[in-house]
XYZ file of N, CA and C in Angstrom:
816
model
N 0.451 -1.293 0.177
C 0.142 0.138 0.047
C 0.851 1.029 0.259
N 0.696 2.037 -0.941
C 1.430 3.048 -0.952
C 1.224 4.226 0.097
N 2.094 4.860 0.547
C 1.906 6.021 1.481
C 1.670 7.610 0.803
N 0.538 7.876 0.987
C -0.020 9.195 0.621
C -0.613 9.717 1.244
N -0.284 11.296 1.633
C -1.027 12.016 2.396
C -2.522 12.614 1.995
N -3.459 12.384 2.637
C -4.950 12.491 2.259
C -5.406 14.161 2.982
N -5.992 14.482 2.190
C -7.150 15.684 3.007
C -6.787 16.498 3.822
N -5.115 16.728 3.994
C -4.619 18.048 4.641
C -4.901 17.468 6.480
N -4.557 18.399 7.020
C -4.961 18.393 8.397
C -6.079 18.429 9.004
N -6.265 18.288 10.124
C -7.743 18.115 10.776
C -7.396 18.501 12.117
N -8.919 18.429 12.889
C -8.674 18.038 14.281
C -9.201 17.143 15.045
N -9.101 17.087 16.536
C -9.194 16.185 17.163
C -11.037 16.390 17.648
N -11.778 17.384 17.160
C -13.095 17.336 17.862
C -13.946 17.484 16.456
N -13.656 16.184 15.510
C -14.352 16.045 14.352
C -14.432 17.215 13.244
N -13.198 17.966 13.096
C -13.250 19.008 12.060
C -13.258 18.218 10.822
N -13.279 19.177 9.850
C -13.762 18.718 8.444
C -12.378 17.960 7.704
N -11.112 18.142 8.345
C -10.029 17.490 7.765
C -9.840 16.131 8.531
N -8.695 15.540 8.049
C -8.525 14.132 8.616
C -7.271 14.525 9.894
N -7.833 13.909 10.977
C -6.994 13.868 12.243
C -5.842 13.397 12.016
N -4.779 13.866 12.625
C -3.539 13.084 12.719
C -3.609 11.899 12.996
N -4.100 11.477 13.872
C -4.356 10.221 14.762
C -5.867 9.800 14.770
N -6.150 8.657 14.107
C -7.765 8.212 14.748
C -7.579 6.763 15.259
N -8.068 6.410 16.132
C -8.243 4.944 16.482
C -9.742 4.524 16.727
N -9.945 3.504 16.126
C -11.318 3.214 15.911
C -11.833 1.579 16.520
N -12.532 1.398 17.496
C -12.898 0.158 17.936
C -11.982 -0.818 18.222
N -10.534 -0.179 19.054
C -9.621 -0.902 19.473
C -9.492 -2.077 20.425
N -8.972 -3.091 20.261
C -9.065 -3.811 21.120
C -7.739 -4.617 21.307
N -7.158 -4.756 22.458
C -5.856 -5.484 22.841
C -5.594 -6.772 23.744
N -5.734 -7.709 23.362
C -5.752 -8.731 24.275
C -4.239 -9.684 24.503
N -3.930 -9.972 25.756
C -2.636 -10.631 25.693
C -3.076 -11.955 26.569
N -3.144 -13.090 25.563
C -3.972 -14.287 26.113
C -5.364 -13.747 26.491
N -5.600 -14.441 27.714
C -6.986 -13.798 28.532
C -7.096 -12.383 28.825
N -6.285 -11.609 28.879
C -6.541 -10.420 29.494
C -6.557 -9.649 28.396
N -7.915 -9.182 28.494
C -8.089 -7.823 27.660
C -7.834 -6.619 28.121
N -6.658 -5.801 27.387
C -6.036 -4.832 28.092
C -6.691 -3.361 27.407
N -7.279 -3.455 26.366
C -7.952 -2.389 25.760
C -9.220 -2.856 25.253
N -10.092 -2.168 25.309
C -11.838 -2.843 25.152
C -12.593 -1.853 24.594
N -12.076 -1.679 23.290
C -12.759 -0.885 22.267
C -12.399 0.719 22.903
N -11.312 1.258 21.857
C -11.020 2.687 22.291
C -11.401 3.450 20.629
N -11.926 4.334 21.077
C -11.925 5.340 20.089
C -11.587 6.652 20.381
N -10.836 7.309 19.479
C -9.808 8.642 19.698
C -9.317 9.158 18.527
N -9.676 10.651 18.907
C -8.695 11.181 17.682
C -7.654 12.421 18.147
N -6.690 12.380 17.403
C -5.843 13.407 17.879
C -5.616 14.455 16.410
N -6.024 15.830 16.675
C -5.954 16.671 15.114
C -4.685 17.312 15.353
N -4.119 17.757 13.917
C -2.987 18.058 13.854
C -2.603 19.650 14.690
N -1.579 19.669 14.984
C -0.951 20.200 16.149
C -1.747 20.152 17.657
N -2.340 19.293 17.760
C -2.951 18.929 19.284
C -2.216 18.161 19.869
N -2.306 18.425 21.602
C -1.484 17.861 22.613
C -2.582 17.171 23.410
N -2.770 15.851 23.496
C -3.536 15.233 24.120
C -2.607 14.100 25.328
N -2.812 14.573 26.639
C -2.449 13.669 27.693
C -3.414 12.541 27.950
N -3.014 11.607 28.072
C -3.473 10.127 28.366
C -3.152 9.632 29.862
N -4.156 10.174 30.569
C -3.711 9.781 32.388
C -4.568 8.629 32.733
N -4.172 8.216 33.791
C -5.059 6.946 34.536
C -4.227 6.079 35.182
N -4.155 5.134 35.940
C -3.826 4.262 36.983
C -3.034 3.395 36.106
N -2.131 2.691 36.807
C -1.107 1.489 36.291
C -2.125 0.514 35.955
N -1.878 -0.095 34.802
C -2.632 -1.134 34.184
C -3.897 -1.091 33.460
N -4.023 0.676 33.164
C -4.989 1.230 32.454
C -5.325 0.722 31.118
N -4.223 0.608 30.643
C -4.146 0.328 28.991
C -3.285 1.429 28.102
N -2.668 2.446 29.008
C -2.264 3.831 28.440
C -1.251 3.515 27.813
N -0.200 2.645 28.064
C 1.214 2.442 27.492
C 0.622 1.603 26.235
N -0.330 0.712 26.288
C -0.679 -0.157 25.556
C -1.311 0.408 23.921
N -2.167 1.629 24.365
C -2.609 2.113 23.477
C -1.767 3.128 22.603
N -0.501 3.369 23.351
C 0.103 4.306 22.495
C 1.284 3.290 21.615
N 1.863 2.269 22.022
C 2.173 1.256 21.589
C 1.442 0.591 20.221
N 0.115 0.558 20.373
C -0.355 0.361 19.435
C -0.808 1.458 18.025
N -0.700 2.445 18.557
C -0.440 3.763 17.529
C 0.666 3.867 16.443
N 1.838 3.078 16.969
C 2.795 2.783 15.795
C 3.250 1.616 15.540
N 1.937 0.505 15.861
C 1.890 -0.869 15.972
C 3.377 -1.546 16.436
N 3.940 -0.823 17.747
C 4.841 -1.618 18.286
C 4.018 -3.045 19.055
N 2.733 -2.861 19.251
C 1.919 -3.650 19.534
C 0.897 -3.899 18.494
N 0.677 -5.246 17.952
C -0.244 -5.095 16.755
C -1.929 -5.588 17.555
N -2.710 -4.611 17.294
C -4.063 -4.792 17.938
C -4.753 -5.936 17.546
N -5.931 -6.567 18.703
C -6.442 -7.905 18.326
C -7.662 -7.452 17.489
N -7.835 -6.525 17.773
C -9.178 -5.963 16.666
C -9.133 -4.419 16.677
N -9.735 -3.648 15.764
C -9.772 -2.605 15.302
C -9.409 -1.514 14.342
N -9.025 -0.835 14.048
C -8.169 0.326 12.988
C -7.452 1.366 13.932
N -6.189 1.687 13.116
C -5.570 2.712 13.691
C -5.235 3.498 12.512
N -5.442 4.830 12.331
C -4.977 5.598 11.328
C -3.874 6.623 11.469
N -2.905 6.946 10.732
C -2.316 7.957 11.079
C -1.961 8.946 9.770
N -2.345 10.370 9.915
C -2.308 11.161 8.843
C -3.058 10.440 7.639
N -4.588 10.071 7.955
C -5.194 9.532 6.812
C -4.753 7.821 6.333
N -3.838 7.456 7.042
C -3.345 6.192 6.189
C -3.556 4.973 7.269
N -4.411 3.896 6.977
C -4.803 3.064 8.032
C -3.459 2.149 8.221
N -2.738 2.264 9.183
C -1.383 1.284 9.518
C -1.961 0.063 10.171
N -3.176 -0.346 10.116
C -3.639 -1.767 10.569
C -3.592 -2.630 9.581
N -3.933 -1.872 7.973
C -3.919 -2.574 6.905
C -2.698 -3.839 6.758
N -3.104 -4.669 6.490
C -2.036 -5.509 6.427
C -1.058 -5.380 5.048
N -1.576 -4.468 4.002
C -0.832 -4.351 3.009
C -0.455 -3.047 3.098
N 0.037 -2.432 4.272
C 0.386 -1.236 4.472
C 2.005 -0.991 4.680
N 3.174 -0.119 4.290
C 4.263 -0.162 4.614
C 4.545 0.670 5.860
N 4.456 -0.592 7.022
C 4.625 -0.076 8.275
C 6.022 1.003 8.406
N 7.131 0.436 7.826
C 8.450 1.392 7.946
C 7.721 2.620 7.215
N 7.477 3.294 6.320
C 7.267 4.107 5.847
C 6.292 4.940 6.719
N 5.623 4.487 7.445
C 4.660 4.973 8.389
C 5.469 5.382 9.464
N 6.000 4.597 10.031
C 6.573 4.803 11.462
C 7.690 5.886 11.251
N 8.208 6.085 10.093
C 8.961 7.279 9.876
C 8.444 8.541 10.254
N 7.271 8.641 10.121
C 6.432 9.977 10.408
C 5.865 9.948 12.154
N 6.361 9.036 12.591
C 5.971 8.980 14.077
C 6.975 8.987 14.969
N 7.468 9.830 15.657
C 8.646 9.611 16.774
C 8.216 9.011 18.286
N 9.048 8.105 18.691
C 8.205 7.782 20.199
C 9.381 7.843 21.072
N 9.495 8.421 22.232
C 10.299 8.463 23.597
C 9.397 7.623 24.684
N 10.331 6.598 24.906
C 9.976 5.971 26.009
C 10.401 6.204 27.613
N 10.198 5.262 28.244
C 10.357 5.547 29.766
C 12.183 5.458 29.898
N 12.394 4.653 29.284
C 14.190 4.225 29.253
C 14.651 5.051 27.931
N 15.909 5.432 27.833
C 16.603 6.336 27.139
C 16.824 5.431 25.569
N 17.629 3.857 25.758
C 17.735 3.386 24.957
C 18.727 4.210 23.998
N 19.755 4.901 24.615
C 20.573 5.347 23.823
C 21.797 4.014 23.568
N 22.555 4.028 22.700
C 23.695 3.064 22.595
C 25.011 3.700 23.308
N 25.493 3.042 24.538
C 26.372 3.500 25.597
C 27.620 3.773 24.634
N 27.971 2.718 23.568
C 29.610 2.656 23.112
C 29.253 3.962 22.014
N 28.274 4.916 21.612
C 28.329 5.852 20.839
C 28.075 7.388 21.411
N 29.131 8.177 20.577
C 28.770 9.268 21.289
C 27.235 10.011 20.977
N 26.911 11.236 21.843
C 25.338 11.875 21.174
C 25.353 11.989 20.052
N 26.107 12.659 19.183
C 26.018 13.072 18.335
C 25.648 11.563 17.440
N 26.722 10.501 17.460
C 26.408 9.124 16.921
C 25.069 8.648 16.990
N 24.651 8.635 18.130
C 23.118 8.325 18.524
C 22.112 8.801 17.415
N 22.495 10.390 17.607
C 21.609 10.937 16.531
C 21.985 10.847 15.039
N 23.139 10.502 14.876
C 23.148 10.437 13.261
C 22.609 8.871 12.845
N 23.413 7.671 13.608
C 22.992 6.500 13.104
C 21.524 6.065 12.349
N 20.628 6.202 13.170
C 19.198 6.294 12.521
C 18.743 6.945 11.205
N 19.317 8.016 11.417
C 19.368 9.306 10.408
C 20.011 8.525 8.950
N 20.643 8.101 9.101
C 21.583 7.307 7.858
C 21.496 5.708 7.593
N 20.795 4.966 8.598
C 20.023 3.752 8.022
C 19.215 3.725 7.714
N 18.002 4.574 8.286
C 16.548 4.668 7.710
C 16.304 5.655 7.012
N 16.752 6.740 6.923
C 16.452 7.845 5.848
C 17.641 7.985 4.748
N 18.714 7.099 4.914
C 19.826 7.133 3.804
C 20.290 8.712 3.859
N 20.571 9.640 4.776
C 21.199 10.631 4.698
C 22.745 10.140 5.094
N 23.586 11.140 4.051
C 24.775 11.134 3.973
C 25.300 11.585 5.601
N 26.430 11.199 5.924
C 26.891 11.463 6.956
C 27.248 13.227 7.616
N 27.536 13.863 6.452
C 27.483 15.237 6.901
C 25.955 15.901 7.171
N 25.045 15.520 5.944
C 23.852 15.873 6.422
C 23.078 15.532 7.441
N 23.389 14.144 8.369
C 22.865 13.735 9.329
C 23.654 14.228 10.784
N 24.940 14.962 10.213
C 25.436 15.366 11.349
C 24.907 17.165 11.749
N 24.275 17.394 10.833
C 24.135 18.878 10.637
C 22.275 18.820 11.069
N 21.945 17.637 10.475
C 20.481 17.654 11.474
C 20.568 17.354 13.006
N 21.700 16.380 13.291
C 21.837 16.225 15.047
C 22.317 17.435 15.646
N 23.048 18.292 15.001
C 23.537 19.646 15.620
C 22.513 20.314 15.912
N 21.490 20.435 14.679
C 20.352 21.398 15.066
C 19.327 20.909 16.105
N 18.964 19.950 16.086
C 18.009 18.986 17.258
C 18.781 19.289 18.893
N 20.213 18.940 18.956
C 20.624 18.953 20.188
C 20.696 20.452 20.336
N 20.616 21.248 19.425
C 20.276 22.624 20.198
C 18.982 23.194 20.530
N 18.251 22.367 19.857
C 16.882 22.713 20.330
C 16.482 22.347 21.903
N 16.742 21.076 22.113
C 17.172 20.643 23.638
C 18.031 20.976 24.618
N 18.810 21.904 23.872
C 19.829 22.563 25.097
C 21.016 21.830 25.509
N 21.526 20.945 24.150
C 22.481 20.212 24.826
C 23.414 20.269 23.407
N 23.675 21.387 23.138
C 24.652 21.218 21.735
C 26.267 20.924 22.454
N 26.492 21.499 24.190
C 27.558 21.225 24.265
C 28.055 19.551 24.765
N 26.746 18.906 24.233
C 27.248 17.482 24.928
C 27.157 16.639 23.643
N 27.693 17.343 22.332
C 27.419 16.590 21.085
C 28.719 15.258 21.173
N 29.641 15.445 21.876
C 31.010 14.563 21.891
C 30.889 13.581 23.033
N 29.867 13.997 23.821
C 30.083 12.865 25.055
C 29.358 11.584 24.944
N 29.370 11.209 25.937
C 29.022 9.568 25.917
C 27.793 9.206 26.671
N 26.630 8.861 26.744
C 25.561 8.624 27.580
C 26.072 8.752 29.085
N 27.028 7.575 29.049
C 27.152 7.410 30.661
C 27.633 8.750 31.380
N 27.966 9.665 31.139
C 28.747 11.060 31.347
C 27.322 12.005 31.968
N 26.185 11.535 30.972
C 24.900 12.178 31.131
C 24.449 12.008 32.688
N 23.123 12.748 32.903
C 22.387 12.986 33.764
C 21.414 12.027 33.199
N 20.511 11.367 33.731
C 18.906 10.755 33.240
C 18.381 11.966 32.482
N 18.128 13.149 33.037
C 17.416 13.896 32.133
C 18.305 14.163 31.083
N 19.753 14.211 30.987
C 20.181 14.955 29.456
C 19.734 13.859 28.566
N 20.102 12.639 29.180
C 20.189 11.191 28.419
C 18.441 11.271 27.538
N 17.010 11.614 28.225
C 16.175 11.742 27.970
C 15.638 13.025 26.725
N 16.636 14.106 27.066
C 16.603 14.613 25.949
C 17.107 14.280 25.000
N 18.631 13.778 24.908
C 18.995 13.307 23.687
C 18.105 12.094 23.229
N 17.439 11.744 23.935
C 16.204 10.603 23.276
C 15.528 11.256 22.363
N 14.973 12.631 22.879
C 13.915 13.206 22.430
C 14.702 13.897 20.996
N 15.754 14.761 21.162
C 16.715 15.012 19.842
C 16.804 13.830 18.755
N 16.852 12.723 19.235
C 17.135 11.869 18.245
C 15.722 11.403 17.595
N 14.784 11.288 18.131
C 13.471 11.284 17.511
C 13.201 12.575 16.516
N 13.448 13.334 17.161
C 13.180 14.715 16.225
C 13.884 14.952 15.057
N 15.483 14.244 14.873
C 16.266 14.200 13.921
C 15.504 13.401 12.585
N 14.404 12.766 12.761
C 13.890 11.878 12.125
C 12.824 12.407 11.339
N 12.412 13.845 11.731
C 11.775 14.543 11.154
C 9.998 14.227 11.209
N 9.706 13.785 12.395
C 8.351 13.253 12.584
C 7.246 14.218 12.419
N 6.256 13.909 12.217
C 5.064 14.589 12.085
C 4.093 14.543 13.123
N 4.409 13.321 14.157
C 3.721 13.171 15.348
C 4.601 12.536 16.375
N 4.550 13.033 17.441
C 5.680 12.400 18.798
C 4.452 12.037 19.807
N 4.994 10.679 20.278
C 4.603 9.819 20.956
C 5.253 9.744 22.378
N 4.851 10.038 23.397
C 5.931 9.820 24.487
C 5.067 8.955 25.647
N 5.826 7.896 26.074
C 5.306 7.187 27.065
C 6.252 7.198 28.425
N 5.456 8.035 29.338
C 5.947 8.522 30.581
C 7.403 8.617 30.711
N 7.504 9.838 29.881
C 9.195 10.009 29.337
C 9.924 10.701 30.686
N 9.088 11.251 31.709
C 9.764 11.401 33.050
C 9.807 10.401 34.385
N 9.159 9.458 33.915
C 8.892 8.329 35.361
C 10.458 7.856 35.903
N 11.300 7.681 34.885
C 12.501 6.827 35.276
C 13.660 8.259 36.082
N 13.196 9.414 36.102
C 14.132 10.569 35.985
C 13.884 10.830 38.231
N 14.860 11.345 38.466
C 14.653 12.226 39.510
C 13.990 13.031 39.430
N 13.744 13.646 40.729
C 12.513 14.800 40.364
C 12.740 16.247 39.730
N 14.275 16.370 40.340
C 15.154 17.464 40.122
C 15.362 17.853 38.621
N 15.338 16.456 37.652
C 15.799 16.598 36.667
C 14.400 16.636 35.586
N 13.151 16.379 35.927
C 11.762 16.258 35.391
C 11.836 17.572 34.489
N 11.830 18.730 35.140
C 11.884 20.019 34.553
C 12.143 20.457 33.244
N 13.610 20.100 33.001
C 14.014 20.504 31.745
C 13.564 19.208 30.544
N 13.221 18.103 30.939
C 12.806 17.427 30.121
C 11.337 17.757 29.495
N 10.379 18.270 30.843
C 9.297 18.634 30.266
C 9.233 20.100 29.461
N 10.044 20.991 29.869
C 10.528 22.088 28.873
C 10.455 21.913 27.697
N 11.275 20.968 27.433
C 11.306 20.709 25.879
C 10.205 20.002 25.371
N 9.363 19.453 26.037
C 8.049 18.839 25.471
C 6.893 20.388 25.295
N 7.239 21.310 26.129
C 6.380 22.321 26.069
C 6.643 23.290 24.731
N 8.223 23.130 24.643
C 8.585 23.929 23.391
C 8.094 23.171 22.337
N 8.109 21.914 22.106
C 7.571 21.303 20.814
C 5.973 21.549 20.780
N 5.101 21.647 21.720
C 3.919 21.928 21.825
C 3.843 23.178 21.259
N 4.682 24.450 21.933
C 4.464 25.736 21.307
C 4.904 25.634 19.873
N 5.747 24.654 19.254
C 5.990 24.919 17.830
C 4.726 24.109 16.750
N 3.691 23.427 17.548
C 2.609 23.112 16.825
C 3.212 21.309 16.639
N 3.832 20.877 17.366
C 3.633 19.367 17.251
C 2.671 18.376 17.641
N 2.178 17.931 16.979
C 1.160 16.827 17.156
C 1.951 15.836 18.377
N 1.301 15.671 19.322
C 1.416 14.818 20.490
C 0.662 13.877 21.115
N 0.682 12.656 21.451
C 0.071 12.289 22.522
C 1.277 12.022 23.490
N 0.837 12.241 24.627
C 1.800 11.859 25.926
C 1.025 11.126 27.228
N 1.621 10.082 27.365
C 1.305 9.238 28.710
C 1.746 9.608 29.915
N 1.244 10.497 30.827
C 2.075 11.161 32.135
C 1.329 11.046 33.290
N 1.898 11.125 34.185
C 1.553 11.489 35.549
C 1.590 12.402 35.833
N 2.265 13.590 35.054
C 2.401 15.051 35.491
C 1.281 15.623 35.104
N 0.734 15.713 36.188
C -0.554 16.595 36.043
C -0.440 18.093 35.798
N 0.945 18.952 36.192
C 0.804 20.222 36.285
C 0.940 20.363 34.608
N 1.805 19.312 34.071
C 2.471 19.528 32.551
C 0.944 19.246 31.815
N -0.211 18.429 32.089
C -1.139 18.315 31.379
C -1.801 19.262 31.647
N -1.942 19.964 32.578
C -3.252 21.339 33.011
C -2.443 21.946 32.140
N -1.254 22.398 32.016
C -0.801 23.629 31.260
C -0.873 23.607 29.432
N -0.124 22.275 29.457
C 0.215 22.028 27.862
C -1.056 21.461 27.093
N -1.644 20.510 27.947
C -2.571 19.739 26.702
C -3.719 20.196 26.114
N -3.957 20.191 25.064
C -5.284 20.702 24.675
C -6.430 19.731 25.009
N -6.323 18.640 25.140
C -7.098 17.614 25.796
C -6.542 16.383 26.541
N -7.386 16.020 27.668
C -6.759 15.191 28.539
C -8.018 14.041 28.442
N -7.349 12.937 28.523
C -8.094 11.536 28.405
C -7.731 10.514 29.428
N -8.602 10.198 30.307
C -8.450 9.445 31.456
C -8.848 7.960 31.218
N -8.333 7.036 31.237
C -8.695 5.608 30.819
C -8.388 5.036 32.462
N -9.266 3.952 32.506
C -9.159 2.764 33.251
C -9.910 1.569 32.898
N -9.264 0.446 33.285
C -9.878 -0.777 32.833
C -9.775 -1.273 31.251
N -8.829 -0.179 30.555
C -8.870 -0.950 29.270
C -10.147 0.016 28.283
N -10.783 1.276 28.968
C -11.661 2.060 28.239
C -11.326 3.301 28.772
N -11.760 4.425 27.722
C -12.143 5.736 28.131
C -12.953 6.257 29.046
N -12.668 6.711 30.182
C -13.743 7.013 31.154
C -14.071 8.517 30.949
N -13.695 9.266 30.549
C -13.781 10.492 30.220
C -12.705 11.221 29.529
N -13.108 12.399 28.738
C -11.855 13.271 28.268
C -12.710 14.681 27.772
N -11.594 15.409 27.903
C -12.171 17.203 27.572
C -10.992 17.839 27.563
N -11.340 19.204 28.441
C -9.946 20.133 28.269
C -9.412 19.825 29.887
N -8.308 20.024 29.941
C -7.743 19.910 31.231
C -8.269 20.697 32.519
N -9.270 21.797 32.342
C -10.365 22.108 33.191
C -10.908 21.095 33.614
N -11.765 20.475 32.450
C -12.493 19.634 32.960
C -12.138 18.475 33.418
N -11.690 17.605 32.822
C -10.829 16.393 33.561
C -10.227 16.462 34.859
N -9.331 17.396 34.857
C -8.366 17.613 36.079
C -9.195 18.410 36.929
N -9.698 19.517 36.636
C -10.147 20.560 37.400
C -11.543 20.461 38.083
N -12.687 19.576 37.018
C -13.928 19.539 37.739
C -14.186 18.063 37.039
N -13.667 16.604 36.992
C -14.138 15.405 36.837
C -15.508 15.139 37.242
N -16.181 14.682 35.879
C -17.735 14.183 36.226
C -17.501 12.686 36.483
N -16.632 12.153 36.610
C -16.541 10.574 36.983
C -16.316 10.549 38.371
N -16.617 9.361 38.929
C -15.992 9.378 40.477
C -14.777 8.409 40.446
N -14.755 7.839 39.347
C -13.258 7.142 39.082
C -12.110 8.106 38.929
N -12.788 9.099 38.329
C -11.855 9.953 37.780
C -11.302 10.772 38.933
N -12.094 10.927 39.952
C -12.047 11.903 41.031
C -11.098 11.333 42.206
N -11.233 9.807 42.249
C -10.612 9.063 43.100
C -9.486 9.082 42.715
N -9.002 8.770 41.298
C -7.501 8.510 41.018
C -6.983 9.926 40.992
N -7.448 11.078 40.921
C -6.877 12.312 40.861
C -6.407 12.626 42.309
N -7.440 12.393 43.428
C -7.322 12.562 44.765
C -5.823 11.722 45.400
N -6.147 10.472 44.862
C -4.729 9.696 45.146
C -3.590 10.463 44.417
N -3.409 10.897 43.506
C -2.388 11.263 42.416
C -1.822 12.587 43.282
N -2.825 13.241 43.427
C -2.605 15.070 43.868
C -2.220 15.080 45.272
N -2.922 13.998 46.060
C -2.698 14.325 47.759
C -2.235 12.806 47.914
N -1.296 11.956 47.696
C -0.996 10.799 47.834
C -1.283 10.675 49.796
N -0.838 11.615 50.370
C -0.994 11.000 51.976
C -2.404 10.919 52.233
N -3.411 12.355 51.858
C -4.689 11.797 52.268
C -5.262 10.717 51.858
N -4.552 10.138 50.619
C -5.460 8.677 50.150
C -5.040 7.741 50.880
N -3.600 7.587 51.597
C -3.142 6.458 52.439
C -4.139 6.496 53.791
N -4.465 7.936 54.335
C -5.323 8.069 55.416
C -6.539 7.489 55.226
N -7.205 7.491 53.800
C -8.361 7.227 53.934
C -8.486 5.641 53.666
N -7.393 4.899 52.959
C -7.132 3.539 52.992
C -6.975 3.063 54.433
N -6.206 3.493 55.418
C -6.082 2.780 56.681
C -7.327 3.301 57.660
N -8.364 3.939 57.141
C -9.785 4.092 57.440
C -10.434 2.899 57.227
N -10.564 2.526 55.861
C -11.036 1.280 55.569
C -11.100 -0.017 56.035
N -12.498 -0.478 56.546
C -12.365 -1.890 57.320
C -11.966 -2.944 56.189
């Protein structure tokens, strides 16, 4: 199946164009464990959607299905109007449009920062060494790490390594960025620099799906917040709606535990 852009851009709220990401009736099971139970979701061009929810709710599995790192059991996923769940699709060509940043940094320890950025460009995109190095330098500048170009990952802090991982994804020229708990493996004092880079991308108009427990980031940066639990979307809306004034008891309970964990522990201790 050829990769050809369709209809231009659209919005996540049912605009006239094609949304950047569409998920329709998505199910995913691992054996008898049904992790996703019929997800319908759209993300418009330039939209930032934060996906929140308790551990085991299916958030990361949803994200991994969007670029087919996990193959859905049932349902369809479209990226820029192209059905990536079509058996005939050139999935490698589609994935070039999608950048993904994981909890772990996955940098090659034996390569310098620059080499970590240039290797995928040269192997996947066919860029020559000079062109790849130029793109690498630009994206290191974007994430504030130009001075670390010749460093090795072991000499960097966790936050710096995650920013290198973001720069590596950006060097591939993606139209969509997926973030799977990008700050969960970081010490608290290192989280801010990574979130600042993500805010920059949002300000630049990058389409982003972000699985996160960083409620301040979701409140400030997200256009929409999606709360998942038990493999379904419980509610979605603006940050003010979902975080500030949730309509479902399950959302309220999750947020109360997340935003005030000490109080949640007291409540648990009082439960017979």
